[in-house]
mmCIF file with all atom_site columns, C-alpha atoms in Angstrom:
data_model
loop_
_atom_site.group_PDB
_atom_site.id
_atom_site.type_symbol
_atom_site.label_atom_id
_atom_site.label_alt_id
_atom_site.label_comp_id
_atom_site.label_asym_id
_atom_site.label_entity_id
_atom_site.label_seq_id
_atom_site.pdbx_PDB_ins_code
_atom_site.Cartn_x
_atom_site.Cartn_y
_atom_site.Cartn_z
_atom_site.occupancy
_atom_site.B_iso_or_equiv
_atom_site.pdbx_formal_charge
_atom_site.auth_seq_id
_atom_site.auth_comp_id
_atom_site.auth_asym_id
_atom_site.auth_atom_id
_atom_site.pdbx_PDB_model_num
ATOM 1   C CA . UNK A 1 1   ? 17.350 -1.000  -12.346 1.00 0.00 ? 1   UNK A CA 1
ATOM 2   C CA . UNK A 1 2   ? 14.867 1.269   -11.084 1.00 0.00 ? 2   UNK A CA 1
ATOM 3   C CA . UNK A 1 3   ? 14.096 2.589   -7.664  1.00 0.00 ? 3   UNK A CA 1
ATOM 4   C CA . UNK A 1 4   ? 10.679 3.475   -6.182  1.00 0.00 ? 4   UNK A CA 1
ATOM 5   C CA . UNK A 1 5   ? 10.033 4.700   -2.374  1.00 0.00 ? 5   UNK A CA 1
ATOM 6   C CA . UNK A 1 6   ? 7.393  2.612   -0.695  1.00 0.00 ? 6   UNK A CA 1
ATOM 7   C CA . UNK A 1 7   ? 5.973  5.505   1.636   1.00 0.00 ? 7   UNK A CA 1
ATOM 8   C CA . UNK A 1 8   ? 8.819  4.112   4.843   1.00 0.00 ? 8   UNK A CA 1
ATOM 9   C CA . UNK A 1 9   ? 11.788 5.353   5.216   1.00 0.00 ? 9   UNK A CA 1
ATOM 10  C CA . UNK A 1 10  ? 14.330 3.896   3.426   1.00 0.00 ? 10  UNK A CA 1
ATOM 11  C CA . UNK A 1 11  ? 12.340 0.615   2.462   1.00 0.00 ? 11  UNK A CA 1
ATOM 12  C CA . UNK A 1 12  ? 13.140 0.568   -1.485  1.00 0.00 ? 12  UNK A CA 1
ATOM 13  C CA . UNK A 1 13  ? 10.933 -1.265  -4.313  1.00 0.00 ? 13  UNK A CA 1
ATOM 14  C CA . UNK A 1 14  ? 14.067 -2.413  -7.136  1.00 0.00 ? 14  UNK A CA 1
ATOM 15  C CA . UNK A 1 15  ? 13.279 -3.249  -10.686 1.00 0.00 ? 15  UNK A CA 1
ATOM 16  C CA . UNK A 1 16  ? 14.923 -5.173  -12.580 1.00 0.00 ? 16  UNK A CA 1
ATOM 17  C CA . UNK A 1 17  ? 16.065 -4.431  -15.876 1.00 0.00 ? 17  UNK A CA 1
ATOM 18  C CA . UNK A 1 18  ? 14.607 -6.813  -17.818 1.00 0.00 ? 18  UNK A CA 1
ATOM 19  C CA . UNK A 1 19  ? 16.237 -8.668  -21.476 1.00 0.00 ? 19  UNK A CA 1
ATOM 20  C CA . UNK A 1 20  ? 13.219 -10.743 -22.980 1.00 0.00 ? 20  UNK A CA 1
ATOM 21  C CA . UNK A 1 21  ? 13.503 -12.353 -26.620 1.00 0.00 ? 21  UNK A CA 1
ATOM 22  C CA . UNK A 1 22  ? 11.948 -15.736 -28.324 1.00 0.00 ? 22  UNK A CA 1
ATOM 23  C CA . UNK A 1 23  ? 14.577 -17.533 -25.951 1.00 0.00 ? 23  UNK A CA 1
ATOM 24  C CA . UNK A 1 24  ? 13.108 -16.487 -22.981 1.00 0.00 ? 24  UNK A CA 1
ATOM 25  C CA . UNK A 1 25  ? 14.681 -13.981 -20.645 1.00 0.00 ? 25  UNK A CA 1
ATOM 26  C CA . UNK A 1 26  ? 17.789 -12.268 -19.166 1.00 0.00 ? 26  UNK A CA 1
ATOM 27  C CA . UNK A 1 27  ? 18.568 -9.421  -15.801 1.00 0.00 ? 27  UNK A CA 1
ATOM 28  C CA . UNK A 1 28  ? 20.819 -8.992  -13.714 1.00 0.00 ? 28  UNK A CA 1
ATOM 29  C CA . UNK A 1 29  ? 19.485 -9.968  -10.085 1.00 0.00 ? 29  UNK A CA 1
ATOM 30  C CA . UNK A 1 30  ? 22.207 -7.865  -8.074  1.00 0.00 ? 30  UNK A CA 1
ATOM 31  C CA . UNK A 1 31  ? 25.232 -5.729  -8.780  1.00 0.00 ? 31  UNK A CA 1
ATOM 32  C CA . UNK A 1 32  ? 26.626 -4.591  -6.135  1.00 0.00 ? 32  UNK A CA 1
ATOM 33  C CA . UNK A 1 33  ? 28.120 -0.821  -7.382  1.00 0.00 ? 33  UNK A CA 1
ATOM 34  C CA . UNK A 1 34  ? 24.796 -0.419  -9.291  1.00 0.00 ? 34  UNK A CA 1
ATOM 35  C CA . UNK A 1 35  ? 22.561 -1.087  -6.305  1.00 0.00 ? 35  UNK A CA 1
ATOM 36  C CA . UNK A 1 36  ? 24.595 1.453   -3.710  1.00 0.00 ? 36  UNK A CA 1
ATOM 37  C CA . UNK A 1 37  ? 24.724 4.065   -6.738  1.00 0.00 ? 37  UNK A CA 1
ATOM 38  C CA . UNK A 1 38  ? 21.193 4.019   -6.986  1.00 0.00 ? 38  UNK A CA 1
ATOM 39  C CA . UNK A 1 39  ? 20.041 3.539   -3.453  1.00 0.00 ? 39  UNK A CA 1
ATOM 40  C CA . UNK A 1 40  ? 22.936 5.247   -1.625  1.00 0.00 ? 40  UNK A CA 1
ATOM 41  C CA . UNK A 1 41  ? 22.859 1.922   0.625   1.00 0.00 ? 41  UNK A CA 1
ATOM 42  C CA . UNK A 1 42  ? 25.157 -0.207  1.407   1.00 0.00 ? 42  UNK A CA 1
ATOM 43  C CA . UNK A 1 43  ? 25.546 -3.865  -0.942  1.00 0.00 ? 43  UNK A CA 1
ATOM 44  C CA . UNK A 1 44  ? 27.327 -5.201  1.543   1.00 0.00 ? 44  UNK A CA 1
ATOM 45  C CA . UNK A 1 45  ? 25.397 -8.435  1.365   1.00 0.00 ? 45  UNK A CA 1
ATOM 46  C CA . UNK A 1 46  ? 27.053 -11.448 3.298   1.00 0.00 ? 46  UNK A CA 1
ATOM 47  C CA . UNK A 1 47  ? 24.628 -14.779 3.358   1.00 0.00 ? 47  UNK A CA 1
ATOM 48  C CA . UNK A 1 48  ? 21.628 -15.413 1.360   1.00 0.00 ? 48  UNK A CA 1
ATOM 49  C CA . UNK A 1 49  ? 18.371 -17.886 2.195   1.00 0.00 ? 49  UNK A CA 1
ATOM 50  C CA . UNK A 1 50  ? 16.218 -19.260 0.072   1.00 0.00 ? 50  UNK A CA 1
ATOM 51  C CA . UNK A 1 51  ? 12.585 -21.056 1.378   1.00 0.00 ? 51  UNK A CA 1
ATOM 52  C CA . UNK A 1 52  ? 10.007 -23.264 -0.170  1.00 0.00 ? 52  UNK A CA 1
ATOM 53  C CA . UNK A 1 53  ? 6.665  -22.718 1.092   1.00 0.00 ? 53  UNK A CA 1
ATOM 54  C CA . UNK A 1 54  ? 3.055  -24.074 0.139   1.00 0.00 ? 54  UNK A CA 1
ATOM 55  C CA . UNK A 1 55  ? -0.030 -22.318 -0.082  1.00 0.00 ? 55  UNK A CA 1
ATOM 56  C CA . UNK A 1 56  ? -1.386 -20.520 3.087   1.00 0.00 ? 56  UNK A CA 1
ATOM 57  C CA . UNK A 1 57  ? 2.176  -19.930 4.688   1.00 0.00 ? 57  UNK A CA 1
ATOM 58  C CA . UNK A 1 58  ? 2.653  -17.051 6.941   1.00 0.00 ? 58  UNK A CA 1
ATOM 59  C CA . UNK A 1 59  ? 6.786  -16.643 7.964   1.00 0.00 ? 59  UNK A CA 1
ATOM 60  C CA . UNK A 1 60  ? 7.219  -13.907 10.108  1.00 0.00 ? 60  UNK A CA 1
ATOM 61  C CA . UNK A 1 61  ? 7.367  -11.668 11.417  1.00 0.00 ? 61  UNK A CA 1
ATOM 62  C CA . UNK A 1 62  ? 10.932 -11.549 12.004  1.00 0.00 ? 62  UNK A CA 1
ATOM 63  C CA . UNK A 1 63  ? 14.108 -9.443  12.375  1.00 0.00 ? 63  UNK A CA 1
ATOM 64  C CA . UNK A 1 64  ? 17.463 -9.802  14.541  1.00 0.00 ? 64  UNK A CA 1
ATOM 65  C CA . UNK A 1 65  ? 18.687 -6.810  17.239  1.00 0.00 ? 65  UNK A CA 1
ATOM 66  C CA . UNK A 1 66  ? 21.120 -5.314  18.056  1.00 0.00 ? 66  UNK A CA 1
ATOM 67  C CA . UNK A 1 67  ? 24.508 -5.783  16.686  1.00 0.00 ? 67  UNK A CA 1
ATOM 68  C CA . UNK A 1 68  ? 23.282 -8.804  14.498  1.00 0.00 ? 68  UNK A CA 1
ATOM 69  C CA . UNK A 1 69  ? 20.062 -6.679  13.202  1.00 0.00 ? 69  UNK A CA 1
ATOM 70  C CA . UNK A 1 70  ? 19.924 -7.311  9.541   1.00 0.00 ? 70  UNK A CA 1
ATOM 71  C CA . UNK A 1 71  ? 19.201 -5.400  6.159   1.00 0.00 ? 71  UNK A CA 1
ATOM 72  C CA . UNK A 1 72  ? 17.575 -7.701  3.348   1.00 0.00 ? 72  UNK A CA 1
ATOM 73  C CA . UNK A 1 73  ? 17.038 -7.856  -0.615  1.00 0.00 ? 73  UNK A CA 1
ATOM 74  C CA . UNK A 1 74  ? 14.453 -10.025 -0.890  1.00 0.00 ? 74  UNK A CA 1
ATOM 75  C CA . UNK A 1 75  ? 12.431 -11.262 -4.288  1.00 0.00 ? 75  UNK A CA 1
ATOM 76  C CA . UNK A 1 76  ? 10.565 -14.419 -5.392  1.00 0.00 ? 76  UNK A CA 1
ATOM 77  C CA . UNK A 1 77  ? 11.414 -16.928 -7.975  1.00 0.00 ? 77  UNK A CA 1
ATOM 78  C CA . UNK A 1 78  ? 8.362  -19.100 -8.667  1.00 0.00 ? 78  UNK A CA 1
ATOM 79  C CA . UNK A 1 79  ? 5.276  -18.448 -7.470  1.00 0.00 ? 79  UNK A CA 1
ATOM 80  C CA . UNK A 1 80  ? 3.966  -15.250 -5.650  1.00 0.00 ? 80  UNK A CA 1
ATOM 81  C CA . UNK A 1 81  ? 4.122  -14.184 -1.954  1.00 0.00 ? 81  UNK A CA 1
ATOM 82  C CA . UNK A 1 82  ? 2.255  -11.106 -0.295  1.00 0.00 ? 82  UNK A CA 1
ATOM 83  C CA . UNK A 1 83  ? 5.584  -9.702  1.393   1.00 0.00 ? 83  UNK A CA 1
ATOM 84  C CA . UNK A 1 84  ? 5.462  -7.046  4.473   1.00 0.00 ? 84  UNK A CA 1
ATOM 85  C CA . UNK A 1 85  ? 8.177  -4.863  6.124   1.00 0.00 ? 85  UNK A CA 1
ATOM 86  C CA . UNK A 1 86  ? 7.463  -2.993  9.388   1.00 0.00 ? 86  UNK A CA 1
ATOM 87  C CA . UNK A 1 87  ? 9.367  -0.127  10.412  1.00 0.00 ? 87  UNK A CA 1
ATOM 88  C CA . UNK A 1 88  ? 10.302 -0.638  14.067  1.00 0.00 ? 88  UNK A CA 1
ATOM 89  C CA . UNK A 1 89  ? 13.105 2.108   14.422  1.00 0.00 ? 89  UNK A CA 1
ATOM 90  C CA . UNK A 1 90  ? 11.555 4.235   17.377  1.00 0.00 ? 90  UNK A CA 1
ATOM 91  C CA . UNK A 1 91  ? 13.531 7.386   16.191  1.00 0.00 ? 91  UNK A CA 1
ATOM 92  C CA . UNK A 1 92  ? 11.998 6.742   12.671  1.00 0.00 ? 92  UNK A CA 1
ATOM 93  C CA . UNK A 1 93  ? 9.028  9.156   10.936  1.00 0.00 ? 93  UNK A CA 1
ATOM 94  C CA . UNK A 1 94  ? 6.985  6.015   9.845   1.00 0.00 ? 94  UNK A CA 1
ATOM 95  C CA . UNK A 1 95  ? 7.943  4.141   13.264  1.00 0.00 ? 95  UNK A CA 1
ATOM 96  C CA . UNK A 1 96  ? 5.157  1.673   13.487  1.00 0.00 ? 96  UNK A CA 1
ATOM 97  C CA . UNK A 1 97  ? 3.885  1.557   9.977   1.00 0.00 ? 97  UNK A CA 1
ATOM 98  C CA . UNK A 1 98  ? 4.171  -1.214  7.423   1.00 0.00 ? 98  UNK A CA 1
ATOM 99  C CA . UNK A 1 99  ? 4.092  -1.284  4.122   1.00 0.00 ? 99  UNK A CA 1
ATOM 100 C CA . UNK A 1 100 ? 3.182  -4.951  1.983   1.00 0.00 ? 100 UNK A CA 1
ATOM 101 C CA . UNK A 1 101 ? 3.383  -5.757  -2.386  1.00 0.00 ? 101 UNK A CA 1
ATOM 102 C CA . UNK A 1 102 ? 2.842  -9.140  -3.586  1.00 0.00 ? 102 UNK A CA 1
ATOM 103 C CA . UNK A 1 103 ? 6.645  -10.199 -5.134  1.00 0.00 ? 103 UNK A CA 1
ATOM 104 C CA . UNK A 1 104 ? 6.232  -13.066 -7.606  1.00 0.00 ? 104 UNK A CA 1
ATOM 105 C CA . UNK A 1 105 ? 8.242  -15.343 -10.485 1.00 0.00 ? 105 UNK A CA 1
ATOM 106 C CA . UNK A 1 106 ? 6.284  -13.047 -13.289 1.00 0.00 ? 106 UNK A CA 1
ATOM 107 C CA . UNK A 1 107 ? 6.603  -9.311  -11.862 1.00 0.00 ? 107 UNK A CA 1
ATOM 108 C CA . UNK A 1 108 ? 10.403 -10.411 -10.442 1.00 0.00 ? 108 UNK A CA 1
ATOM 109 C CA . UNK A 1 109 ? 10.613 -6.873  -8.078  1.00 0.00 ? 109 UNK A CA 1
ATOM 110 C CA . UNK A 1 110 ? 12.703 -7.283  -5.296  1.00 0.00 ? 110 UNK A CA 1
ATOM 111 C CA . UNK A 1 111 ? 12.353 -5.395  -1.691  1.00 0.00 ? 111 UNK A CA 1
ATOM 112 C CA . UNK A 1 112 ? 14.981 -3.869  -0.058  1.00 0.00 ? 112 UNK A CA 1
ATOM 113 C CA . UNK A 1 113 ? 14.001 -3.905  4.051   1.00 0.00 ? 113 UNK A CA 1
ATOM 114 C CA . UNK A 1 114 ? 16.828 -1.965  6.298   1.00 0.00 ? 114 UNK A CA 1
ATOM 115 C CA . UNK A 1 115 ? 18.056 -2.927  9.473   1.00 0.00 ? 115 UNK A CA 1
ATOM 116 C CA . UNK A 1 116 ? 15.548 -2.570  11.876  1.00 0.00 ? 116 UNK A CA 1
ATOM 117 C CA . UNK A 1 117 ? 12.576 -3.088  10.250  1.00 0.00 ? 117 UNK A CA 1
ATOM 118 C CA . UNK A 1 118 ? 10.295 -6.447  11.254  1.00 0.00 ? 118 UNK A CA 1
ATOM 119 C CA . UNK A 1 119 ? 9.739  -8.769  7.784   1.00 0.00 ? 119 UNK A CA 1
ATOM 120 C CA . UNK A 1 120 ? 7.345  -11.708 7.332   1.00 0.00 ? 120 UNK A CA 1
ATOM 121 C CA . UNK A 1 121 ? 5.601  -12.525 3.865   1.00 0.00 ? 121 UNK A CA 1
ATOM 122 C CA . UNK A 1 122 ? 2.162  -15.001 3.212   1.00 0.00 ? 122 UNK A CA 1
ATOM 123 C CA . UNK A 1 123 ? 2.064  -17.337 0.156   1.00 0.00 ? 123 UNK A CA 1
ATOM 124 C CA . UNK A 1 124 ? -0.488 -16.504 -2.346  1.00 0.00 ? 124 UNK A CA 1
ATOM 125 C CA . UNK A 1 125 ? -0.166 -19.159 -4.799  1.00 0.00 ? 125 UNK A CA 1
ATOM 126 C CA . UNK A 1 126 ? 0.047  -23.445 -4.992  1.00 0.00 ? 126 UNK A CA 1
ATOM 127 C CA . UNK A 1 127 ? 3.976  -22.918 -3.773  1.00 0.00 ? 127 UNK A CA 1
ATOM 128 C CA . UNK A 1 128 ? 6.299  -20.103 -3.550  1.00 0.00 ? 128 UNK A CA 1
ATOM 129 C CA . UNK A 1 129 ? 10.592 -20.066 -3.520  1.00 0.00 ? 129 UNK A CA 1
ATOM 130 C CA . UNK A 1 130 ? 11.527 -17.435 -1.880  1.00 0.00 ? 130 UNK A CA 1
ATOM 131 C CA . UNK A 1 131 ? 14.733 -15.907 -1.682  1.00 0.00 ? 131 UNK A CA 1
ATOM 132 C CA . UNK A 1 132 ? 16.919 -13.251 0.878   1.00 0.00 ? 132 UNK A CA 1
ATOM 133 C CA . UNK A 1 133 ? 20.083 -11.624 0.496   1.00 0.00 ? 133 UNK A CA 1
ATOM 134 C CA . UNK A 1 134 ? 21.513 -10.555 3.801   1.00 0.00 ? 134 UNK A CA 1
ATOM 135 C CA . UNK A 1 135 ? 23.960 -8.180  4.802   1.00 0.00 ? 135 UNK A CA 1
ATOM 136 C CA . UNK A 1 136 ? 24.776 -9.581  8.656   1.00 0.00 ? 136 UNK A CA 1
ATOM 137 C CA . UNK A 1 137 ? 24.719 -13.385 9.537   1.00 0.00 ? 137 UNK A CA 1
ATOM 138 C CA . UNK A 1 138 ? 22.040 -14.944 11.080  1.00 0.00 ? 138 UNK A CA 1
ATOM 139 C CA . UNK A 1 139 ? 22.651 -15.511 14.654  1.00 0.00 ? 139 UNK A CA 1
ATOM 140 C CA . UNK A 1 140 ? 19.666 -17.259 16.750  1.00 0.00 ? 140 UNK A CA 1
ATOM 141 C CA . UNK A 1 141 ? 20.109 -15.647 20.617  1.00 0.00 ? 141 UNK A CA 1
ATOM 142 C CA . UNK A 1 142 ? 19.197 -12.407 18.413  1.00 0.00 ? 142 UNK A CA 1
ATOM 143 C CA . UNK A 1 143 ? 15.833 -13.593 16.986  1.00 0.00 ? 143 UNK A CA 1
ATOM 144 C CA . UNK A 1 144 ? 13.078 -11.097 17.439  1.00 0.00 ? 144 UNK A CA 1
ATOM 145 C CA . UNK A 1 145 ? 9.788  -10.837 16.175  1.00 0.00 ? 145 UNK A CA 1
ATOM 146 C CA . UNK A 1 146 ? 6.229  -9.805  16.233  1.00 0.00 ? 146 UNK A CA 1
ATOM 147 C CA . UNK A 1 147 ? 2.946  -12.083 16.352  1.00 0.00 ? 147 UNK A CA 1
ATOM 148 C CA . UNK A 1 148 ? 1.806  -12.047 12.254  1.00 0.00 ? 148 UNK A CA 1
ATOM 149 C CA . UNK A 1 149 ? -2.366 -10.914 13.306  1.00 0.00 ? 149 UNK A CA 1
ATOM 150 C CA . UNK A 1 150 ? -1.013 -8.262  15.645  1.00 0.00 ? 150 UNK A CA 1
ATOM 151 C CA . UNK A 1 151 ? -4.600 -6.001  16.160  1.00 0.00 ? 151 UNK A CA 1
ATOM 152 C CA . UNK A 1 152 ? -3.074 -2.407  16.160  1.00 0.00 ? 152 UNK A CA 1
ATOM 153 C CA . UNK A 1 153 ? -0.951 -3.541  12.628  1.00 0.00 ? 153 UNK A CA 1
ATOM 154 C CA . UNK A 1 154 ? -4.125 -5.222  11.399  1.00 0.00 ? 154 UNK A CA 1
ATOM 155 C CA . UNK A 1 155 ? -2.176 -6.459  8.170   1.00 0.00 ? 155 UNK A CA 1
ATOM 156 C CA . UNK A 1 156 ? -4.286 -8.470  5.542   1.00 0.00 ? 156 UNK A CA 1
ATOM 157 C CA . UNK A 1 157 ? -2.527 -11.346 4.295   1.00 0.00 ? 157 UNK A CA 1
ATOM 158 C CA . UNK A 1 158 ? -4.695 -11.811 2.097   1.00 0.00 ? 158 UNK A CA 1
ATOM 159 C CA . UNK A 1 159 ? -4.949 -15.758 2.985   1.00 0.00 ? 159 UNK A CA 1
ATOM 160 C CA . UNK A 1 160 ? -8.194 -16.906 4.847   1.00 0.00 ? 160 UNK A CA 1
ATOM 161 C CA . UNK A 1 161 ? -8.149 -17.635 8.350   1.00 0.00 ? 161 UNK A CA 1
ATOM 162 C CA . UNK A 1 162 ? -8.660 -21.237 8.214   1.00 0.00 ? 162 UNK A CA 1
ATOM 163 C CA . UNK A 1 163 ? -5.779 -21.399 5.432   1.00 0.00 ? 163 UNK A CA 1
ATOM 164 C CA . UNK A 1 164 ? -3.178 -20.272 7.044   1.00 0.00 ? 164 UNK A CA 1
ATOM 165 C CA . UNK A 1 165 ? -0.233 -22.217 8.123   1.00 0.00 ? 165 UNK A CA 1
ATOM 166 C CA . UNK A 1 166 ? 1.958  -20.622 10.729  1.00 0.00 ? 166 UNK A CA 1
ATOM 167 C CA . UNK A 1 167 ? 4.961  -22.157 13.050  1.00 0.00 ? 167 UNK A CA 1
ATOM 168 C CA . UNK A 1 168 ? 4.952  -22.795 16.484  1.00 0.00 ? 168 UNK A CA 1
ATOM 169 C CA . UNK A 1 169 ? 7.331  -20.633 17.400  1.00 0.00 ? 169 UNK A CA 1
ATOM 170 C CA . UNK A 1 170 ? 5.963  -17.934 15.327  1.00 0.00 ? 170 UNK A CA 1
ATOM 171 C CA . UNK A 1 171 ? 2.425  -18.373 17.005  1.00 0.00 ? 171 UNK A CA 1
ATOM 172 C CA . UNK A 1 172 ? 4.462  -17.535 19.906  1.00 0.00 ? 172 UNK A CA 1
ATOM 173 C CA . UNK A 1 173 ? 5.481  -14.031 19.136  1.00 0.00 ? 173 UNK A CA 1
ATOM 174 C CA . UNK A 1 174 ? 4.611  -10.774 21.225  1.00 0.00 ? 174 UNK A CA 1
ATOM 175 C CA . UNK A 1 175 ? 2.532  -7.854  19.814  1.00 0.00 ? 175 UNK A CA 1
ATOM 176 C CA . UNK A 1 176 ? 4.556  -4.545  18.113  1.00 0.00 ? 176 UNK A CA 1
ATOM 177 C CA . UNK A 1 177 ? 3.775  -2.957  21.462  1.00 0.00 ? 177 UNK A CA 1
ATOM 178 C CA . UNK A 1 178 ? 6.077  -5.517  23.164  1.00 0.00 ? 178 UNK A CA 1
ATOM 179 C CA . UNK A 1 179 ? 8.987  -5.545  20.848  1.00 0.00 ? 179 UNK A CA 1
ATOM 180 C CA . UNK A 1 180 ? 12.100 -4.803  21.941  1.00 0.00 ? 180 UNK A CA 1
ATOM 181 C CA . UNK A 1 181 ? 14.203 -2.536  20.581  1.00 0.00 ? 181 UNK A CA 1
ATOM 182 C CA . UNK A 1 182 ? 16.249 -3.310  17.370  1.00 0.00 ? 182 UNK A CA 1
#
């Protein structure tokens, strides 16, 4: 596995180690004393998610606060997905920025987003699977989030306006300026 810094604080890119012959295809998608030796994080990782999405999806953006704020290891299996983390830890030197790498079945990197950072990703493809390790349990009177075309973020999701597919309740989300604390 390999380890590269994606300009916020402690938001990790992970690369697999990958075992390819005629047959098709081997790596090893988490090990738990590998990724803390490499990251110095914790692998404590206690209830993963998976989602099926079509073309044109936006999900986020999301986190949980306070006690029940989560850290996630998130990666693709079949298709591709333009994934973004926001860091929204006020004491934080890249408070306020975001960062974004399209994850997908082919390039199989995997994200690792820290507790308090906001997380949403767009599919770029027909369908997308996308998966989440996470290392608190999901607990719904802690849902936060921040509205996905947020002006002062100005993130390009690289899906046309009149694609996009977002939820209610997601259209319902405050700007970055509003966001409680995590």
């Amino acid at each position: 596995m390999e380890i590269e810094q994606t300009g916020l604080k402690d938001c990790l890119i992970i690369k697999p180690k990958i075992f390819e012959d005629p047959r098709g295809y081997f790596f090893e998608s988490f090990n738990r004393n590998t990724f803390e030796e490499k990251t110095g994080m914790s692998g404590n990782f206690v209830q993963d998610n998976q989602s099926f999405s079509s073309y044109g999806v936006i999900r986020g953006l999301h986190a949980q606060a306070g006690e029940f704020a989560q850290a996630k290891l998130v990666s693709v299996i079949k298709g591709e997905v333009l994934d973004v983390a926001i860091d929204a830890r006020p004491d934080s030197q890249t408070y306020g920025k975001h960062f974004s790498i399209k994850l997908n079945a082919k390039n199989k990197l995997q994200v690792y987003i820290p507790r308090g950072f906001v997380h949403g990703f767009s599919v770029l493809s027909e369908t997308a699977e996308f998966l989440y390790k996470c290392d608190n349990f999901f607990n719904k009177a802690s849902e936060i989030g921040v509205i996905y075309n947020d002006r002062d973020l100005n993130i390009d999701w690289l899906i046309p306006e009149r694609d996009r597919a977002i939820s209610d309740k997601d259209l319902l989300l405050k700007p970055f300026s509003a966001l409680q604390h995590l």
